[in-house]
mmCIF file of N, CA and C in Angstrom:
data_model
loop_
_atom_site.group_PDB
_atom_site.id
_atom_site.type_symbol
_atom_site.label_atom_id
_atom_site.label_comp_id
_atom_site.label_asym_id
_atom_site.label_seq_id
_atom_site.Cartn_x
_atom_site.Cartn_y
_atom_site.Cartn_z
ATOM 1 N N HIS L 1 119.187 94.672 105.558
ATOM 2 C CA HIS L 1 117.992 94.185 106.295
ATOM 3 C C HIS L 1 117.199 93.185 105.293
ATOM 4 N N SER L 2 116.434 92.419 105.928
ATOM 5 C CA SER L 2 115.833 91.302 105.245
ATOM 6 C C SER L 2 114.394 91.865 105.105
ATOM 7 N N PHE L 3 113.662 91.291 104.039
ATOM 8 C CA PHE L 3 112.372 91.645 103.728
ATOM 9 C C PHE L 3 111.331 91.402 104.927
ATOM 10 N N GLU L 4 111.643 90.219 105.599
ATOM 11 C CA GLU L 4 110.936 89.777 106.696
ATOM 12 C C GLU L 4 110.823 90.816 107.748
ATOM 13 N N LEU L 5 112.074 91.333 108.072
ATOM 14 C CA LEU L 5 112.092 92.430 109.023
ATOM 15 C C LEU L 5 111.195 93.632 108.706
ATOM 16 N N TYR L 6 111.278 94.122 107.398
ATOM 17 C CA TYR L 6 110.419 95.279 107.157
ATOM 18 C C TYR L 6 108.858 94.937 107.061
ATOM 19 N N LEU L 7 108.439 93.610 106.728
ATOM 20 C CA LEU L 7 107.190 93.144 106.634
ATOM 21 C C LEU L 7 106.629 93.141 108.160
ATOM 22 N N LYS L 8 107.417 92.662 109.144
ATOM 23 C CA LYS L 8 107.166 92.708 110.633
ATOM 24 C C LYS L 8 106.863 93.988 111.008
ATOM 25 N N LYS L 9 107.698 95.095 110.839
ATOM 26 C CA LYS L 9 107.496 96.402 111.028
ATOM 27 C C LYS L 9 106.298 97.144 110.476
ATOM 28 N N GLY L 10 106.018 96.679 109.167
ATOM 29 C CA GLY L 10 104.811 97.207 108.520
ATOM 30 C C GLY L 10 103.597 96.647 109.107
ATOM 31 N N LYS L 11 103.448 95.530 109.721
ATOM 32 C CA LYS L 11 102.305 94.842 110.200
ATOM 33 C C LYS L 11 102.259 95.618 111.489
ATOM 34 N N LYS L 12 103.217 96.161 112.287
ATOM 35 C CA LYS L 12 103.091 96.985 113.415
ATOM 36 C C LYS L 12 102.707 98.360 113.192
ATOM 37 N N GLY L 13 102.503 98.807 112.007
ATOM 38 C CA GLY L 13 102.229 100.187 111.529
ATOM 39 C C GLY L 13 103.354 100.935 111.407
ATOM 40 N N ASN L 14 104.568 100.507 111.191
ATOM 41 C CA ASN L 14 105.793 101.206 110.763
ATOM 42 C C ASN L 14 106.226 100.885 109.514
ATOM 43 N N CYS L 15 105.600 101.562 108.616
ATOM 44 C CA CYS L 15 105.958 101.263 107.135
ATOM 45 C C CYS L 15 107.052 102.355 106.686
ATOM 46 N N SER L 16 107.449 103.145 107.486
ATOM 47 C CA SER L 16 108.491 104.143 106.931
ATOM 48 C C SER L 16 110.029 103.486 106.480
ATOM 49 N N ALA L 17 110.260 102.467 107.290
ATOM 50 C CA ALA L 17 111.505 101.843 106.857
ATOM 51 C C ALA L 17 111.325 101.135 105.616
ATOM 52 N N LEU L 18 110.259 100.330 105.537
ATOM 53 C CA LEU L 18 110.045 99.681 104.161
ATOM 54 C C LEU L 18 109.956 100.724 102.964
ATOM 55 N N LEU L 19 109.231 101.722 103.226
ATOM 56 C CA LEU L 19 109.318 102.912 102.162
ATOM 57 C C LEU L 19 110.491 103.396 101.760
ATOM 58 N N GLU L 20 111.406 103.769 102.627
ATOM 59 C CA GLU L 20 112.728 104.394 102.450
ATOM 60 C C GLU L 20 113.521 103.316 101.727
ATOM 61 N N GLU L 21 113.565 102.030 102.215
ATOM 62 C CA GLU L 21 114.150 101.031 101.315
ATOM 63 C C GLU L 21 113.771 100.815 99.831
ATOM 64 N N TYR L 22 112.379 100.876 99.745
ATOM 65 C CA TYR L 22 111.839 101.007 98.476
ATOM 66 C C TYR L 22 112.209 102.105 97.489
ATOM 67 N N LYS L 23 112.313 103.171 98.091
ATOM 68 C CA LYS L 23 112.693 104.400 97.250
ATOM 69 C C LYS L 23 114.193 104.336 96.836
ATOM 70 N N LYS L 24 115.161 103.541 97.645
ATOM 71 C CA LYS L 24 116.356 103.351 97.044
ATOM 72 C C LYS L 24 116.539 102.646 95.922
ATOM 73 N N TYR L 25 115.657 101.849 95.704
ATOM 74 C CA TYR L 25 115.790 101.011 94.516
ATOM 75 C C TYR L 25 114.706 101.161 93.269
ATOM 76 N N CYS L 26 113.853 102.311 93.565
ATOM 77 C CA CYS L 26 112.690 102.582 92.627
ATOM 78 C C CYS L 26 113.418 103.419 91.481
ATOM 79 N N ILE L 27 113.366 102.795 90.244
ATOM 80 C CA ILE L 27 113.926 103.324 89.124
ATOM 81 C C ILE L 27 113.148 104.498 88.416
ATOM 82 N N THR L 28 111.790 104.488 88.897
ATOM 83 C CA THR L 28 110.888 105.556 88.439
ATOM 84 C C THR L 28 111.009 107.026 88.904
ATOM 85 N N ILE L 29 111.559 107.035 90.171
ATOM 86 C CA ILE L 29 111.814 108.200 90.801
ATOM 87 C C ILE L 29 112.974 109.130 90.005
ATOM 88 N N GLY L 30 112.525 110.328 89.515
ATOM 89 C CA GLY L 30 113.592 111.128 88.816
ATOM 90 C C GLY L 30 113.384 111.147 87.235
ATOM 91 N N THR L 31 112.407 110.243 86.837
ATOM 92 C CA THR L 31 112.418 109.957 85.360
ATOM 93 C C THR L 31 110.890 110.705 84.857
ATOM 94 N N ARG L 32 110.787 110.695 83.750
ATOM 95 C CA ARG L 32 109.685 111.279 83.141
ATOM 96 C C ARG L 32 108.793 110.202 82.828
ATOM 97 N N ILE L 33 107.491 110.171 83.233
ATOM 98 C CA ILE L 33 106.719 109.024 83.210
ATOM 99 C C ILE L 33 105.204 109.518 82.728
ATOM 100 N N SER L 34 104.451 108.636 82.281
ATOM 101 C CA SER L 34 103.044 108.789 81.903
ATOM 102 C C SER L 34 102.201 107.806 82.773
ATOM 103 N N VAL L 35 101.317 108.237 83.384
ATOM 104 C CA VAL L 35 100.260 107.388 84.053
ATOM 105 C C VAL L 35 98.826 107.528 83.746
ATOM 106 N N ARG L 36 98.015 106.522 83.531
ATOM 107 C CA ARG L 36 96.720 106.519 83.163
ATOM 108 C C ARG L 36 96.034 106.198 84.642
ATOM 109 N N SER L 37 95.215 107.399 84.952
ATOM 110 C CA SER L 37 94.425 107.198 86.288
ATOM 111 C C SER L 37 93.093 107.581 85.867
ATOM 112 N N GLY L 38 92.272 106.550 85.842
ATOM 113 C CA GLY L 38 90.866 106.680 85.335
ATOM 114 C C GLY L 38 90.837 106.805 83.794
ATOM 115 N N LYS L 39 90.338 107.946 83.217
ATOM 116 C CA LYS L 39 90.210 108.271 81.947
ATOM 117 C C LYS L 39 91.221 109.344 81.781
ATOM 118 N N LYS L 40 92.075 109.971 82.517
ATOM 119 C CA LYS L 40 92.984 110.781 82.476
ATOM 120 C C LYS L 40 94.478 110.187 82.313
ATOM 121 N N ILE L 41 95.398 110.906 81.675
ATOM 122 C CA ILE L 41 96.646 110.621 81.587
ATOM 123 C C ILE L 41 97.430 111.709 81.990
ATOM 124 N N ILE L 42 98.316 111.305 82.937
ATOM 125 C CA ILE L 42 99.179 112.443 83.727
ATOM 126 C C ILE L 42 100.637 112.197 83.213
ATOM 127 N N SER L 43 101.210 113.211 82.817
ATOM 128 C CA SER L 43 102.588 113.068 82.239
ATOM 129 C C SER L 43 103.589 114.111 82.991
ATOM 130 N N GLY L 44 104.737 113.675 83.281
ATOM 131 C CA GLY L 44 105.769 114.635 84.000
ATOM 132 C C GLY L 44 106.728 113.741 84.676
ATOM 133 N N ARG L 45 107.551 114.501 85.594
ATOM 134 C CA ARG L 45 108.572 113.924 86.273
ATOM 135 C C ARG L 45 108.316 113.370 87.636
ATOM 136 N N ALA L 46 108.491 111.960 87.847
ATOM 137 C CA ALA L 46 108.184 111.309 89.190
ATOM 138 C C ALA L 46 109.243 111.929 90.215
ATOM 139 N N LEU L 47 108.644 112.680 91.084
ATOM 140 C CA LEU L 47 109.461 113.288 92.081
ATOM 141 C C LEU L 47 109.819 112.303 93.337
ATOM 142 N N GLY L 48 108.906 111.377 93.481
ATOM 143 C CA GLY L 48 108.962 110.626 94.780
ATOM 144 C C GLY L 48 107.589 109.812 95.164
ATOM 145 N N ILE L 49 107.927 109.188 96.387
ATOM 146 C CA ILE L 49 106.744 108.458 96.838
ATOM 147 C C ILE L 49 106.312 108.936 98.239
ATOM 148 N N ASN L 50 105.170 109.324 98.549
ATOM 149 C CA ASN L 50 104.708 109.950 99.846
ATOM 150 C C ASN L 50 104.653 108.809 100.939
ATOM 151 N N GLN L 51 104.350 109.250 102.142
ATOM 152 C CA GLN L 51 104.127 108.300 103.275
ATOM 153 C C GLN L 51 102.837 107.302 102.909
ATOM 154 N N SER L 52 102.002 107.576 102.224
ATOM 155 C CA SER L 52 100.801 106.740 102.000
ATOM 156 C C SER L 52 101.221 105.815 100.682
ATOM 157 N N GLY L 53 102.429 105.990 100.193
ATOM 158 C CA GLY L 53 102.714 105.084 98.990
ATOM 159 C C GLY L 53 102.208 105.617 97.673
ATOM 160 N N HIS L 54 101.801 106.898 97.670
ATOM 161 C CA HIS L 54 101.313 107.422 96.303
ATOM 162 C C HIS L 54 102.506 108.018 95.678
ATOM 163 N N ILE L 55 102.513 107.957 94.387
ATOM 164 C CA ILE L 55 103.702 108.469 93.647
ATOM 165 C C ILE L 55 103.448 110.126 93.517
ATOM 166 N N ILE L 56 104.324 110.924 93.399
ATOM 167 C CA ILE L 56 104.072 112.428 93.327
ATOM 168 C C ILE L 56 104.739 112.670 91.867
ATOM 169 N N ILE L 57 103.983 113.325 90.969
ATOM 170 C CA ILE L 57 104.362 113.633 89.739
ATOM 171 C C ILE L 57 104.420 115.244 89.413
ATOM 172 N N LYS L 58 105.540 115.747 88.960
ATOM 173 C CA LYS L 58 105.330 117.213 88.616
ATOM 174 C C LYS L 58 105.005 117.279 87.227
ATOM 175 N N GLU L 59 103.661 117.737 86.961
ATOM 176 C CA GLU L 59 103.041 118.068 85.598
ATOM 177 C C GLU L 59 102.824 119.516 85.333
ATOM 178 N N ASN L 60 103.440 119.935 84.493
ATOM 179 C CA ASN L 60 103.176 121.585 84.117
ATOM 180 C C ASN L 60 103.338 122.376 85.405
ATOM 181 N N ASN L 61 104.300 122.260 86.170
ATOM 182 C CA ASN L 61 104.563 123.119 87.590
ATOM 183 C C ASN L 61 103.387 122.729 88.697
ATOM 184 N N ASN L 62 102.628 121.804 88.490
ATOM 185 C CA ASN L 62 101.759 121.216 89.467
ATOM 186 C C ASN L 62 102.072 119.854 89.910
ATOM 187 N N LEU L 63 102.129 119.606 91.260
ATOM 188 C CA LEU L 63 102.340 118.256 91.944
ATOM 189 C C LEU L 63 101.032 117.701 91.932
ATOM 190 N N VAL L 64 101.123 116.436 91.345
ATOM 191 C CA VAL L 64 99.962 115.604 91.165
ATOM 192 C C VAL L 64 100.216 114.316 92.078
ATOM 193 N N GLU L 65 99.444 113.900 92.972
ATOM 194 C CA GLU L 65 99.610 112.786 93.678
ATOM 195 C C GLU L 65 98.638 111.706 92.985
ATOM 196 N N ILE L 66 99.405 110.548 92.744
ATOM 197 C CA ILE L 66 98.796 109.501 91.734
ATOM 198 C C ILE L 66 98.414 108.432 92.851
ATOM 199 N N ILE L 67 97.138 108.237 93.325
ATOM 200 C CA ILE L 67 96.533 107.086 94.160
ATOM 201 C C ILE L 67 96.544 105.968 93.497
ATOM 202 N N ASP L 68 95.921 105.948 92.320
ATOM 203 C CA ASP L 68 95.676 104.527 91.638
ATOM 204 C C ASP L 68 95.926 104.760 90.110
ATOM 205 N N GLY L 69 96.636 103.946 89.390
ATOM 206 C CA GLY L 69 96.922 104.326 88.007
ATOM 207 C C GLY L 69 97.813 103.076 87.476
ATOM 208 N N THR L 70 97.935 103.300 86.112
ATOM 209 C CA THR L 70 98.678 102.366 85.348
ATOM 210 C C THR L 70 99.814 103.006 84.639
ATOM 211 N N LEU L 71 100.953 102.699 84.953
ATOM 212 C CA LEU L 71 102.290 103.329 84.379
ATOM 213 C C LEU L 71 102.188 102.949 82.878
ATOM 214 N N LEU L 72 102.427 104.092 82.105
ATOM 215 C CA LEU L 72 102.388 103.685 80.553
ATOM 216 C C LEU L 72 103.834 103.913 80.112
ATOM 217 N N LYS L 73 104.771 104.658 80.498
ATOM 218 C CA LYS L 73 106.161 104.732 80.033
ATOM 219 C C LYS L 73 106.900 105.458 81.221
#
C-alpha cells in the first residue's frame, strides 16, 4: 500500500490501517527504552502502540501509557 492511501483513510477517520502498518516497521516495540515525560523518566520494555498512538511501556510490572515524551534510549 502507498502512504497516500493510508493518509486518505486517516483523513476519513480510519487510522487503524496506518497504525498497523507503522507497527510492522517500528523498531522500538519489544526493546528496552527510556522516555522523558515532563520531569519523569520512564524505563522499561516497549510493548506496543495503542489506538490513540501512545506507546505502552512495561515498567516494574506496571503498564505505562506515554502520551508525550522524548525517547532517550
